[in-house]
């Protein structure tokens, strides 16, 4: 291999700073800095030495991500049992035999909540008002696929809550055909909107007044539906929420304690499933984000 090709190879591995090292080694192999090294083996040895010397040494400090310093807030939903009991005043009329620790144990959640967030299917974008923004034929197919997928999971669903907007309501009605006996509940808080001004900013988005109004409503929806189980709940639950991409992305950021202004950095397919798990301790896990792998590729859309 020529010196020019070797130089390009080394620069590709180690960066432009390898040029000086390589030049010195090349000169050395030709005798400028000492005795000439003859033979093909010497040339290979010289190039290997240069490659090793040009690569930075590996250290844990240079390759390990540094923590941001933000600790997990276990009382993010204001339902942490220790926070609830610690703030209580001791009753002067309580029996002397009452054990404060038993009161805290009784207030501890014991069940896990599973919340499956479904984005509505493809709809008619040319509709002037909400009732005209109904699902397209493809959108109705997508809802069927989503319903089949939810049924195939074999879970015991407790309730299906849906946005009151036409596209979400129609999606929920189609899904419900595959989940007999699951109660349908409509909620205005889950309607689509702009939850918070995204970062990085986009020029085609909304005025501040829209964020101010929509953000309060969507945050209220988060507080109503995304929290750990009530202490009275004995068994794990599975709840379906059919709503909109902006709402789901905001919920995910808030639940995982990520910066909520990053919601627009994620994309969701129509009819996709996002699965949040909330443990009794307040820990939250994202099991799936925008899963639509159960649909054929030619049925996938994001509109």
GROMACS .gro file of C-alpha atoms in nm:
model
  303
    1UNK     CA    1   0.000   0.000   0.000
    2UNK     CA    2   0.136   0.344  -0.092
    3UNK     CA    3   0.208   0.606   0.174
    4UNK     CA    4  -0.069   0.827   0.035
    5UNK     CA    5  -0.328   0.549   0.074
    6UNK     CA    6  -0.201   0.469   0.420
    7UNK     CA    7  -0.228   0.835   0.515
    8UNK     CA    8  -0.594   0.841   0.409
    9UNK     CA    9  -0.664   0.523   0.601
   10UNK     CA   10  -0.510   0.653   0.921
   11UNK     CA   11  -0.683   0.988   0.896
   12UNK     CA   12  -1.013   0.804   0.856
   13UNK     CA   13  -0.956   0.614   1.179
   14UNK     CA   14  -0.784   0.870   1.392
   15UNK     CA   15  -0.859   1.213   1.249
   16UNK     CA   16  -0.642   1.476   1.084
   17UNK     CA   17  -0.407   1.493   1.379
   18UNK     CA   18  -0.255   1.167   1.262
   19UNK     CA   19  -0.089   1.343   0.969
   20UNK     CA   20   0.204   1.473   1.170
   21UNK     CA   21   0.260   1.139   1.338
   22UNK     CA   22   0.243   0.960   1.006
   23UNK     CA   23   0.482   1.206   0.842
   24UNK     CA   24   0.736   1.149   1.114
   25UNK     CA   25   0.703   0.772   1.083
   26UNK     CA   26   0.731   0.788   0.705
   27UNK     CA   27   1.043   0.996   0.726
   28UNK     CA   28   1.185   0.758   0.985
   29UNK     CA   29   1.122   0.455   0.762
   30UNK     CA   30   1.306   0.632   0.480
   31UNK     CA   31   1.605   0.712   0.691
   32UNK     CA   32   1.562   1.084   0.761
   33UNK     CA   33   1.558   1.036   1.137
   34UNK     CA   34   1.791   0.743   1.164
   35UNK     CA   35   1.882   0.413   1.007
   36UNK     CA   36   1.680   0.311   0.701
   37UNK     CA   37   1.438   0.023   0.767
   38UNK     CA   38   1.446  -0.210   0.471
   39UNK     CA   39   1.195  -0.464   0.353
   40UNK     CA   40   0.819  -0.499   0.331
   41UNK     CA   41   0.787  -0.616   0.693
   42UNK     CA   42   0.942  -0.296   0.819
   43UNK     CA   43   0.693  -0.089   0.619
   44UNK     CA   44   0.400  -0.277   0.765
   45UNK     CA   45   0.542  -0.242   1.117
   46UNK     CA   46   0.585   0.133   1.069
   47UNK     CA   47   0.229   0.186   0.951
   48UNK     CA   48   0.083  -0.029   1.231
   49UNK     CA   49   0.279   0.167   1.491
   50UNK     CA   50   0.154   0.497   1.352
   51UNK     CA   51  -0.208   0.375   1.353
   52UNK     CA   52  -0.184   0.271   1.717
   53UNK     CA   53  -0.011   0.592   1.821
   54UNK     CA   54  -0.267   0.812   1.647
   55UNK     CA   55  -0.568   0.656   1.819
   56UNK     CA   56  -0.666   0.820   2.151
   57UNK     CA   57  -0.635   0.606   2.459
   58UNK     CA   58  -0.963   0.467   2.598
   59UNK     CA   59  -1.057   0.577   2.946
   60UNK     CA   60  -1.387   0.532   3.133
   61UNK     CA   61  -1.409   0.907   3.194
   62UNK     CA   62  -1.401   0.986   2.821
   63UNK     CA   63  -1.665   0.728   2.721
   64UNK     CA   64  -1.914   0.722   3.010
   65UNK     CA   65  -2.211   0.963   2.986
   66UNK     CA   66  -2.229   1.199   3.280
   67UNK     CA   67  -2.553   1.215   3.485
   68UNK     CA   68  -2.756   1.532   3.444
   69UNK     CA   69  -2.792   1.567   3.819
   70UNK     CA   70  -3.174   1.553   3.810
   71UNK     CA   71  -3.296   1.288   4.054
   72UNK     CA   72  -3.619   1.096   4.000
   73UNK     CA   73  -3.912   1.261   4.178
   74UNK     CA   74  -4.105   0.975   4.339
   75UNK     CA   75  -4.386   1.212   4.432
   76UNK     CA   76  -4.438   1.333   4.075
   77UNK     CA   77  -4.812   1.247   4.091
   78UNK     CA   78  -4.855   1.376   4.449
   79UNK     CA   79  -4.957   1.024   4.557
   80UNK     CA   80  -4.640   0.906   4.731
   81UNK     CA   81  -4.761   0.745   5.058
   82UNK     CA   82  -4.469   0.879   5.259
   83UNK     CA   83  -4.545   1.233   5.144
   84UNK     CA   84  -4.914   1.191   5.225
   85UNK     CA   85  -4.860   1.063   5.580
   86UNK     CA   86  -4.563   1.280   5.673
   87UNK     CA   87  -4.765   1.593   5.613
   88UNK     CA   88  -5.053   1.484   5.838
   89UNK     CA   89  -5.103   1.630   6.178
   90UNK     CA   90  -5.117   1.380   6.461
   91UNK     CA   91  -5.471   1.345   6.594
   92UNK     CA   92  -5.508   1.413   6.965
   93UNK     CA   93  -5.818   1.190   6.979
   94UNK     CA   94  -5.661   0.887   6.816
   95UNK     CA   95  -5.635   0.569   7.028
   96UNK     CA   96  -5.299   0.514   7.194
   97UNK     CA   97  -5.270   0.174   7.027
   98UNK     CA   98  -5.285   0.317   6.673
   99UNK     CA   99  -4.967   0.243   6.482
  100UNK     CA  100  -4.861   0.523   6.241
  101UNK     CA  101  -4.668   0.275   6.028
  102UNK     CA  102  -4.983   0.069   5.966
  103UNK     CA  103  -5.161   0.380   5.843
  104UNK     CA  104  -4.883   0.434   5.590
  105UNK     CA  105  -4.897   0.069   5.481
  106UNK     CA  106  -5.271   0.100   5.419
  107UNK     CA  107  -5.216   0.404   5.200
  108UNK     CA  108  -4.954   0.234   4.982
  109UNK     CA  109  -5.060   0.139   4.629
  110UNK     CA  110  -5.024  -0.232   4.561
  111UNK     CA  111  -5.124  -0.263   4.196
  112UNK     CA  112  -4.958  -0.162   3.870
  113UNK     CA  113  -5.141   0.052   3.615
  114UNK     CA  114  -5.085  -0.016   3.245
  115UNK     CA  115  -5.198   0.265   3.019
  116UNK     CA  116  -5.215   0.199   2.645
  117UNK     CA  117  -5.224   0.525   2.452
  118UNK     CA  118  -5.365   0.486   2.101
  119UNK     CA  119  -5.325   0.751   1.836
  120UNK     CA  120  -5.638   0.791   1.621
  121UNK     CA  121  -5.632   0.656   1.266
  122UNK     CA  122  -5.586   0.855   0.945
  123UNK     CA  123  -5.862   1.110   0.891
  124UNK     CA  124  -5.993   1.359   0.636
  125UNK     CA  125  -5.757   1.658   0.658
  126UNK     CA  126  -5.973   1.873   0.433
  127UNK     CA  127  -6.263   1.887   0.678
  128UNK     CA  128  -6.352   2.243   0.775
  129UNK     CA  129  -6.493   2.152   1.116
  130UNK     CA  130  -6.437   1.864   1.354
  131UNK     CA  131  -6.740   1.657   1.256
  132UNK     CA  132  -6.616   1.658   0.896
  133UNK     CA  133  -6.273   1.525   0.996
  134UNK     CA  134  -6.381   1.164   0.996
  135UNK     CA  135  -6.163   0.862   0.922
  136UNK     CA  136  -6.062   0.782   0.567
  137UNK     CA  137  -6.117   0.428   0.433
  138UNK     CA  138  -5.752   0.359   0.514
  139UNK     CA  139  -5.803   0.505   0.860
  140UNK     CA  140  -6.088   0.264   0.927
  141UNK     CA  141  -5.864  -0.024   0.819
  142UNK     CA  142  -5.596   0.098   1.057
  143UNK     CA  143  -5.842   0.104   1.347
  144UNK     CA  144  -5.940  -0.254   1.268
  145UNK     CA  145  -5.573  -0.358   1.282
  146UNK     CA  146  -5.530  -0.180   1.615
  147UNK     CA  147  -5.841  -0.346   1.758
  148UNK     CA  148  -5.719  -0.687   1.645
  149UNK     CA  149  -5.381  -0.624   1.802
  150UNK     CA  150  -5.526  -0.518   2.136
  151UNK     CA  151  -5.752  -0.825   2.138
  152UNK     CA  152  -5.458  -1.053   2.051
  153UNK     CA  153  -5.265  -0.929   2.353
  154UNK     CA  154  -5.517  -1.115   2.569
  155UNK     CA  155  -5.533  -0.850   2.840
  156UNK     CA  156  -5.829  -0.777   3.063
  157UNK     CA  157  -5.904  -0.415   2.979
  158UNK     CA  158  -6.086  -0.211   3.240
  159UNK     CA  159  -6.198   0.088   3.036
  160UNK     CA  160  -6.143   0.270   2.705
  161UNK     CA  161  -6.134   0.648   2.735
  162UNK     CA  162  -6.129   0.853   2.418
  163UNK     CA  163  -6.104   1.212   2.306
  164UNK     CA  164  -6.437   1.365   2.212
  165UNK     CA  165  -6.305   1.471   1.870
  166UNK     CA  166  -6.462   1.290   1.574
  167UNK     CA  167  -6.151   1.105   1.455
  168UNK     CA  168  -6.068   0.970   1.802
  169UNK     CA  169  -6.429   0.876   1.875
  170UNK     CA  170  -6.461   0.685   1.548
  171UNK     CA  171  -6.129   0.509   1.608
  172UNK     CA  172  -6.241   0.404   1.956
  173UNK     CA  173  -6.577   0.276   1.828
  174UNK     CA  174  -6.405   0.054   1.570
  175UNK     CA  175  -6.156  -0.078   1.826
  176UNK     CA  176  -6.434  -0.152   2.073
  177UNK     CA  177  -6.585  -0.405   1.832
  178UNK     CA  178  -6.285  -0.625   1.905
  179UNK     CA  179  -6.302  -0.575   2.283
  180UNK     CA  180  -6.648  -0.675   2.394
  181UNK     CA  181  -6.759  -0.559   2.734
  182UNK     CA  182  -6.504  -0.277   2.768
  183UNK     CA  183  -6.670   0.047   2.876
  184UNK     CA  184  -6.633   0.349   2.646
  185UNK     CA  185  -6.590   0.692   2.806
  186UNK     CA  186  -6.557   1.024   2.620
  187UNK     CA  187  -6.342   1.307   2.759
  188UNK     CA  188  -6.299   1.665   2.635
  189UNK     CA  189  -5.967   1.705   2.816
  190UNK     CA  190  -5.806   1.464   2.568
  191UNK     CA  191  -5.883   1.674   2.260
  192UNK     CA  192  -5.589   1.764   2.036
  193UNK     CA  193  -5.396   2.083   2.102
  194UNK     CA  194  -5.055   2.242   2.151
  195UNK     CA  195  -4.935   2.142   2.500
  196UNK     CA  196  -4.627   2.361   2.528
  197UNK     CA  197  -4.404   2.555   2.291
  198UNK     CA  198  -4.162   2.301   2.148
  199UNK     CA  199  -3.784   2.323   2.171
  200UNK     CA  200  -3.621   2.357   1.925
  201UNK     CA  201  -3.883   2.605   1.802
  202UNK     CA  202  -4.073   2.572   1.476
  203UNK     CA  203  -4.183   2.868   1.269
  204UNK     CA  204  -4.516   2.723   1.156
  205UNK     CA  205  -4.663   2.661   1.500
  206UNK     CA  206  -4.908   2.838   1.730
  207UNK     CA  207  -4.930   3.179   1.903
  208UNK     CA  208  -4.861   3.195   2.276
  209UNK     CA  209  -5.232   3.218   2.364
  210UNK     CA  210  -5.292   2.872   2.214
  211UNK     CA  211  -5.016   2.713   2.422
  212UNK     CA  212  -5.152   2.888   2.729
  213UNK     CA  213  -5.503   2.751   2.685
  214UNK     CA  214  -5.431   2.407   2.536
  215UNK     CA  215  -5.140   2.345   2.770
  216UNK     CA  216  -5.351   2.386   3.084
  217UNK     CA  217  -5.616   2.148   2.949
  218UNK     CA  218  -5.370   1.878   2.839
  219UNK     CA  219  -5.182   1.905   3.169
  220UNK     CA  220  -5.516   1.856   3.347
  221UNK     CA  221  -5.572   1.542   3.138
  222UNK     CA  222  -5.228   1.415   3.236
  223UNK     CA  223  -5.299   1.465   3.605
  224UNK     CA  224  -5.636   1.292   3.576
  225UNK     CA  225  -5.521   0.982   3.391
  226UNK     CA  226  -5.146   0.936   3.442
  227UNK     CA  227  -5.071   0.845   3.803
  228UNK     CA  228  -5.006   0.542   4.021
  229UNK     CA  229  -5.290   0.316   4.135
  230UNK     CA  230  -5.523   0.402   4.418
  231UNK     CA  231  -5.442   0.209   4.740
  232UNK     CA  232  -5.785   0.042   4.717
  233UNK     CA  233  -5.697  -0.113   4.381
  234UNK     CA  234  -5.596  -0.476   4.441
  235UNK     CA  235  -5.521  -0.605   4.091
  236UNK     CA  236  -5.314  -0.470   3.804
  237UNK     CA  237  -5.519  -0.271   3.554
  238UNK     CA  238  -5.508  -0.217   3.177
  239UNK     CA  239  -5.666   0.102   3.049
  240UNK     CA  240  -5.688   0.225   2.690
  241UNK     CA  241  -5.682   0.593   2.600
  242UNK     CA  242  -5.755   0.685   2.237
  243UNK     CA  243  -5.646   1.039   2.162
  244UNK     CA  244  -5.393   1.239   1.960
  245UNK     CA  245  -5.023   1.254   1.880
  246UNK     CA  246  -4.950   1.580   2.063
  247UNK     CA  247  -5.132   1.463   2.374
  248UNK     CA  248  -4.956   1.125   2.377
  249UNK     CA  249  -4.611   1.272   2.322
  250UNK     CA  250  -4.663   1.522   2.601
  251UNK     CA  251  -4.787   1.247   2.834
  252UNK     CA  252  -4.475   1.040   2.763
  253UNK     CA  253  -4.239   1.329   2.836
  254UNK     CA  254  -4.418   1.417   3.159
  255UNK     CA  255  -4.447   1.057   3.280
  256UNK     CA  256  -4.078   0.985   3.219
  257UNK     CA  257  -3.981   1.322   3.370
  258UNK     CA  258  -3.820   1.431   3.044
  259UNK     CA  259  -3.834   1.799   2.947
  260UNK     CA  260  -4.193   1.840   2.824
  261UNK     CA  261  -4.087   2.091   2.560
  262UNK     CA  262  -3.921   1.801   2.375
  263UNK     CA  263  -4.255   1.641   2.282
  264UNK     CA  264  -4.231   1.737   1.914
  265UNK     CA  265  -3.905   1.543   1.871
  266UNK     CA  266  -4.103   1.217   1.856
  267UNK     CA  267  -4.323   1.085   1.577
  268UNK     CA  268  -4.622   0.850   1.600
  269UNK     CA  269  -4.798   0.650   1.331
  270UNK     CA  270  -5.175   0.653   1.303
  271UNK     CA  271  -5.333   0.374   1.506
  272UNK     CA  272  -5.008   0.309   1.693
  273UNK     CA  273  -4.983   0.185   2.051
  274UNK     CA  274  -4.777   0.357   2.321
  275UNK     CA  275  -4.765   0.162   2.648
  276UNK     CA  276  -4.686   0.320   2.984
  277UNK     CA  277  -4.649   0.117   3.303
  278UNK     CA  278  -4.678   0.288   3.643
  279UNK     CA  279  -4.557   0.086   3.941
  280UNK     CA  280  -4.691   0.125   4.297
  281UNK     CA  281  -4.359   0.288   4.392
  282UNK     CA  282  -4.413   0.565   4.137
  283UNK     CA  283  -4.160   0.430   3.889
  284UNK     CA  284  -4.267   0.465   3.528
  285UNK     CA  285  -4.160   0.254   3.232
  286UNK     CA  286  -4.223   0.304   2.860
  287UNK     CA  287  -4.285  -0.043   2.719
  288UNK     CA  288  -4.358   0.068   2.363
  289UNK     CA  289  -4.362   0.401   2.181
  290UNK     CA  290  -4.574   0.429   1.868
  291UNK     CA  291  -4.581   0.056   1.799
  292UNK     CA  292  -4.744  -0.009   1.462
  293UNK     CA  293  -4.554  -0.322   1.360
  294UNK     CA  294  -4.881  -0.517   1.354
  295UNK     CA  295  -4.989  -0.326   1.040
  296UNK     CA  296  -4.871  -0.405   0.687
  297UNK     CA  297  -4.612  -0.150   0.567
  298UNK     CA  298  -4.846  -0.013   0.301
  299UNK     CA  299  -5.104   0.076   0.569
  300UNK     CA  300  -4.874   0.298   0.775
  301UNK     CA  301  -4.933   0.675   0.782
  302UNK     CA  302  -4.858   0.968   1.012
  303UNK     CA  303  -5.112   1.225   0.889
   0.00000   0.00000   0.00000
